Amino acid sequence: MTDTLVAPDYVRVKQAVRDIHERFGITTPPVNPVEIARNLGTKVLFARFAEGFGNISGFYDCDDNTIYVNHDEFPLRQTFTVAHELGHKVLHAEWAKSSDYKMLMRDSDYSGSEPHEKEANAFAAHLLVPRFLLDQYWRGNSIEALSRLFAVSVPVIKNRLSIEYGV
Amino acid sequence: MASDRSAAKGAIEESSPDDPELDAALSSGHDLQLKLAQEQNRHTEAMHKADIGFLGRAFGGEKSAPTYIAFIAMVAGLAGATFCWMQAVGTAENPISIETAEFWSKQAERALSFGAAALAFIFGRGAK
């Protein structure tokens, strides 16, 4: 089913995220995607890559059910990387085994048009910065404070505020 | 791309299950959340104090005030009943008439009923 995905299904993504929030009793920020991934049975490893591979942000390896994250990446981007790859594991387990799967690169601005990638981005964004928590904190806090509070980068916060509140 | 993934795996020089910088970033988020929660609680407390006013400070908020007032009413009722009984009994040096004794006895019963009703209210609230 996911192999023939032609358009992102955001309803399915939001439902999957909601299930995780409920299952892990998430009520306050920041959401720790590493802890969630490990509790879902996926290993998370912070890796140092050899020269020539430093541009990798992270990837999900189906063979050993592990998310590899670049150790040298900015921590507030690492959270998104882990959540993005977890999204592939949760939503696209079969597709992620295929050659269509692409590793997340550090120079990526998350604006790709591939439906699986769009779903994984939406999964990460909703998982780390859920609307119900954003509702509580977005007024009266600067974007930088929200970035620190939710442990995500400033562009992710800006993107979430723009999508949810049009600001 | 699958081969790229294999190549990337092969290019891993070392890996660790933890990243202290990420842990620090998450802790910093937690700290800020706690600070914001404390600030919110302080604000709620200040607003509550401003809302309840002078009488509220004496009798408590809307949840506890009825119980405090009922307690005061109960004490007043029992004290009133005791006072009325003492008046109804009189003393050897100062005996009272039967009519006066009956009057104070009736007042004592009323005061006792009032105190008992207040006590019943307190226990009724406690049982909820």
Coordinates of C-alpha atoms in Angstrom, one line a residue:
Chain A
M1 CA 0.0 0.0 0.0
T2 CA 2.7 2.5 1.0
D3 CA 4.8 1.5 -2.0
T4 CA 2.2 3.0 -4.3
L5 CA 1.8 6.2 -2.3
V6 CA 1.2 9.0 -4.8
A7 CA 0.1 11.8 -2.3
P8 CA 0.9 12.3 1.3
D9 CA -2.0 11.2 3.6
Y10 CA -1.7 13.7 6.5
V11 CA -4.8 12.3 8.3
R12 CA -3.0 8.9 8.6
V13 CA 0.1 10.7 9.8
K14 CA -1.7 12.7 12.4
Q15 CA -3.5 9.6 13.7
A16 CA -0.2 7.7 14.0
V17 CA 1.3 10.6 15.9
R18 CA -1.8 10.9 18.2
D19 CA -1.5 7.2 19.0
I20 CA 2.1 7.6 20.0
H21 CA 1.4 10.7 22.2
E22 CA -1.4 8.8 23.9
R23 CA 0.6 5.7 24.3
F24 CA 3.5 7.5 25.9
G25 CA 1.4 10.0 27.9
I26 CA 3.1 13.0 26.4
T27 CA 1.7 16.1 28.1
T28 CA 4.6 18.5 28.2
P29 CA 7.4 19.6 25.9
P30 CA 10.1 18.6 24.9
V31 CA 9.2 15.3 23.2
N32 CA 12.2 13.0 23.3
P33 CA 12.1 11.1 20.0
V34 CA 15.0 8.9 21.0
E35 CA 13.2 7.6 24.0
I36 CA 10.0 7.0 21.9
A37 CA 11.9 5.1 19.2
R38 CA 13.6 2.9 21.7
N39 CA 10.3 2.2 23.4
L40 CA 8.9 1.2 20.0
G41 CA 11.7 -1.3 19.7
T42 CA 14.0 0.7 17.3
K43 CA 17.6 1.3 18.2
V44 CA 19.1 4.8 17.9
L45 CA 22.8 5.2 17.4
F46 CA 24.8 8.4 17.1
A47 CA 27.5 7.8 14.5
R48 CA 30.7 9.5 13.4
F49 CA 31.1 9.0 9.7
A50 CA 34.3 8.8 7.7
E51 CA 35.3 11.6 5.4
G52 CA 33.0 12.1 2.4
F53 CA 29.9 11.0 4.4
G54 CA 29.8 13.9 6.8
N55 CA 26.8 15.4 5.0
I56 CA 24.5 12.6 6.1
S57 CA 22.0 13.7 8.7
G58 CA 20.7 10.2 9.4
F59 CA 19.0 7.1 8.0
Y60 CA 16.9 4.2 9.0
D61 CA 18.3 0.7 8.5
C62 CA 15.6 -1.9 8.2
D63 CA 18.0 -4.8 8.5
D64 CA 19.0 -4.1 12.1
N65 CA 16.0 -1.9 12.8
T66 CA 18.3 1.0 13.8
I67 CA 18.2 4.8 13.2
Y68 CA 21.7 6.2 12.7
V69 CA 22.1 9.9 13.4
N70 CA 25.1 12.0 12.6
H71 CA 26.8 12.7 15.9
D72 CA 28.2 16.0 14.6
E73 CA 24.8 17.5 13.7
F74 CA 23.3 20.3 15.7
P75 CA 21.3 18.7 18.6
L76 CA 18.1 20.6 17.7
R77 CA 18.3 19.1 14.2
Q78 CA 19.1 15.6 15.6
T79 CA 15.7 15.4 17.2
F80 CA 14.0 16.1 13.9
T81 CA 16.2 13.6 12.1
V82 CA 15.3 10.8 14.6
A83 CA 11.6 11.7 14.4
H84 CA 11.7 11.8 10.6
E85 CA 13.4 8.4 10.4
L86 CA 11.0 7.0 13.0
G87 CA 8.2 8.2 10.8
H88 CA 9.6 6.0 8.0
K89 CA 9.7 3.1 10.3
V90 CA 6.1 3.6 11.6
L91 CA 4.5 4.7 8.3
H92 CA 6.6 3.1 5.6
A93 CA 8.3 0.0 7.0
E94 CA 8.1 -1.8 3.6
W95 CA 9.0 1.1 1.4
A96 CA 12.0 1.9 3.6
K97 CA 13.5 -1.4 2.6
S98 CA 13.4 -0.4 -1.1
S99 CA 15.9 1.4 -3.2
D100 CA 13.5 4.4 -3.4
Y101 CA 14.3 5.2 0.2
K102 CA 16.7 8.2 0.5
M103 CA 18.9 9.1 3.5
L104 CA 18.3 12.5 5.1
M105 CA 21.1 14.9 4.3
R106 CA 22.3 17.8 6.4
D107 CA 21.8 20.3 3.6
S108 CA 18.2 19.2 3.2
D109 CA 15.6 21.9 3.9
Y110 CA 12.8 19.3 4.3
S111 CA 11.0 20.7 1.3
G112 CA 11.1 17.7 -1.0
S113 CA 8.0 16.7 -2.9
E114 CA 8.3 12.9 -2.6
P115 CA 5.1 11.8 -0.7
H116 CA 6.9 9.4 1.7
E117 CA 9.4 12.1 2.6
K118 CA 6.6 14.6 3.1
E119 CA 4.7 12.2 5.3
A120 CA 7.9 11.6 7.4
N121 CA 8.4 15.3 7.7
A122 CA 4.9 15.9 8.8
F123 CA 5.2 12.9 11.3
A124 CA 8.3 14.5 12.8
A125 CA 6.8 18.0 13.0
H126 CA 3.6 16.8 14.6
L127 CA 5.4 14.4 16.9
L128 CA 7.9 17.0 18.3
V129 CA 5.7 20.1 18.1
P130 CA 2.1 18.8 18.6
R131 CA -0.7 21.3 18.2
F132 CA -2.1 20.7 21.7
L133 CA 1.3 21.7 23.2
L134 CA 1.9 24.6 20.8
D135 CA -1.6 26.0 21.8
Q136 CA -0.3 26.2 25.4
Y137 CA 3.0 27.9 24.7
W138 CA 3.1 29.8 21.4
R139 CA 1.6 33.0 22.8
G140 CA 4.0 35.0 24.9
N141 CA 7.1 33.1 24.0
S142 CA 9.7 34.0 21.3
I143 CA 10.5 31.7 18.5
E144 CA 13.9 31.1 20.0
A145 CA 12.3 30.2 23.4
L146 CA 9.9 27.8 21.6
S147 CA 12.8 26.3 19.8
R148 CA 14.5 25.6 23.1
L149 CA 11.3 24.4 24.8
F150 CA 10.4 21.9 22.1
A151 CA 14.1 21.0 21.3
V152 CA 13.7 21.6 17.6
S153 CA 15.4 24.1 15.3
V154 CA 14.0 27.6 14.7
P155 CA 12.9 26.8 11.1
V156 CA 10.8 23.9 12.4
I157 CA 9.1 26.2 14.9
K158 CA 8.5 28.8 12.2
N159 CA 7.0 26.1 9.9
R160 CA 4.7 24.8 12.6
L161 CA 3.5 28.3 13.6
S162 CA 2.9 29.1 9.9
I163 CA 0.9 25.9 9.3
E164 CA -1.1 25.9 12.6
Y165 CA -1.7 29.6 13.0
G166 CA -0.8 31.3 9.8
V167 CA 1.9 33.5 11.4
Chain B
M1 CA 20.2 4.4 -2.8
A2 CA 20.0 1.2 -0.8
S3 CA 23.7 0.7 -1.7
D4 CA 24.3 4.3 -0.5
R5 CA 22.8 3.3 2.8
S6 CA 25.1 0.3 2.9
A7 CA 28.0 2.5 2.1
A8 CA 27.0 5.0 4.8
K9 CA 26.8 2.1 7.3
G10 CA 30.3 1.0 6.2
A11 CA 31.5 4.6 6.7
I12 CA 30.6 4.6 10.4
E13 CA 33.8 5.0 12.3
E14 CA 32.3 4.8 15.7
S15 CA 28.8 4.9 17.2
S16 CA 27.3 5.5 20.6
P17 CA 23.8 5.1 22.0
D18 CA 24.1 8.5 23.7
D19 CA 24.9 12.1 22.6
P20 CA 25.6 14.4 25.6
E21 CA 24.8 17.5 23.5
L22 CA 21.3 16.2 22.6
D23 CA 20.7 15.2 26.3
A24 CA 21.7 18.8 27.3
A25 CA 19.3 20.3 24.7
L26 CA 16.5 18.1 26.0
S27 CA 17.3 19.0 29.6
S28 CA 17.3 22.6 28.7
G29 CA 13.9 22.3 27.2
H30 CA 12.6 20.5 30.3
D31 CA 14.1 23.3 32.5
L32 CA 12.4 26.0 30.5
Q33 CA 9.1 24.1 30.6
L34 CA 9.4 23.9 34.4
K35 CA 10.2 27.6 34.7
L36 CA 7.2 28.4 32.5
A37 CA 5.0 26.2 34.6
Q38 CA 6.2 27.8 37.8
E39 CA 5.6 31.2 36.3
Q40 CA 2.1 30.2 35.3
N41 CA 1.4 28.8 38.8
R42 CA 2.6 32.0 40.4
H43 CA 0.4 34.0 38.1
T44 CA -2.6 31.8 38.9
E45 CA -1.9 32.2 42.6
A46 CA -1.6 35.9 42.3
M47 CA -4.9 36.1 40.3
H48 CA -6.6 33.8 42.9
K49 CA -5.5 36.1 45.8
A50 CA -6.7 39.1 43.9
D51 CA -10.0 37.4 43.1
I52 CA -10.9 36.1 46.6
G53 CA -10.6 39.5 48.3
F54 CA -10.8 40.3 52.1
L55 CA -13.6 37.9 53.0
G56 CA -12.0 35.2 50.8
R57 CA -8.8 35.5 52.7
A58 CA -10.7 35.1 56.0
F59 CA -12.9 32.3 54.9
G60 CA -10.9 30.7 52.1
G61 CA -11.9 30.2 48.5
E62 CA -15.2 29.0 47.0
K63 CA -14.4 25.4 47.8
S64 CA -13.5 25.7 51.4
A65 CA -15.4 28.8 52.5
P66 CA -18.8 27.0 53.1
T67 CA -17.0 24.4 55.3
Y68 CA -15.3 27.1 57.4
I69 CA -18.5 29.1 57.7
A70 CA -20.4 25.9 58.7
F71 CA -17.8 25.2 61.3
I72 CA -18.1 28.7 62.8
A73 CA -21.9 28.2 62.8
M74 CA -21.6 24.9 64.5
V75 CA -19.3 26.3 67.2
A76 CA -21.7 29.3 67.7
G77 CA -24.7 27.0 67.9
L78 CA -23.1 24.7 70.5
A79 CA -21.8 27.7 72.5
G80 CA -25.3 29.3 72.3
A81 CA -26.9 26.0 73.5
T82 CA -24.5 25.8 76.4
F83 CA -25.2 29.4 77.4
C84 CA -28.9 28.9 77.2
W85 CA -28.7 25.8 79.4
M86 CA -26.7 27.6 82.0
Q87 CA -29.4 30.3 82.0
A88 CA -32.1 27.7 82.3
V89 CA -30.5 26.0 85.3
G90 CA -30.0 29.1 87.5
T91 CA -28.1 29.0 90.9
A92 CA -29.0 28.5 94.5
E93 CA -28.5 32.2 95.2
N94 CA -30.3 33.3 92.1
P95 CA -33.1 30.8 91.4
I96 CA -35.2 31.4 88.2
S97 CA -38.9 30.9 87.5
I98 CA -40.2 27.8 85.7
E99 CA -41.3 30.1 82.8
T100 CA -37.8 31.5 82.4
A101 CA -36.3 28.0 82.6
E102 CA -38.6 26.8 79.9
F103 CA -37.8 29.9 77.7
W104 CA -34.0 29.3 78.0
S105 CA -34.5 25.5 77.5
K106 CA -36.4 26.2 74.2
Q107 CA -33.7 28.6 73.1
A108 CA -31.0 25.9 73.9
E109 CA -32.9 23.4 71.8
R110 CA -33.0 25.8 68.9
A111 CA -29.3 26.6 69.2
L112 CA -28.4 22.9 69.4
S113 CA -30.5 22.2 66.3
F114 CA -28.6 25.0 64.5
G115 CA -25.2 23.6 65.5
A116 CA -26.3 20.1 64.6
A117 CA -27.4 21.2 61.1
A118 CA -24.0 22.9 60.6
L119 CA -22.2 19.7 61.7
A120 CA -24.3 17.6 59.3
F121 CA -23.4 20.0 56.5
I122 CA -19.7 19.6 57.3
F123 CA -19.9 15.8 57.3
G124 CA -22.1 15.9 54.2
R125 CA -19.5 17.8 52.3
G126 CA -16.8 15.5 53.6
A127 CA -18.6 12.4 52.3
K128 CA -18.8 13.8 48.7

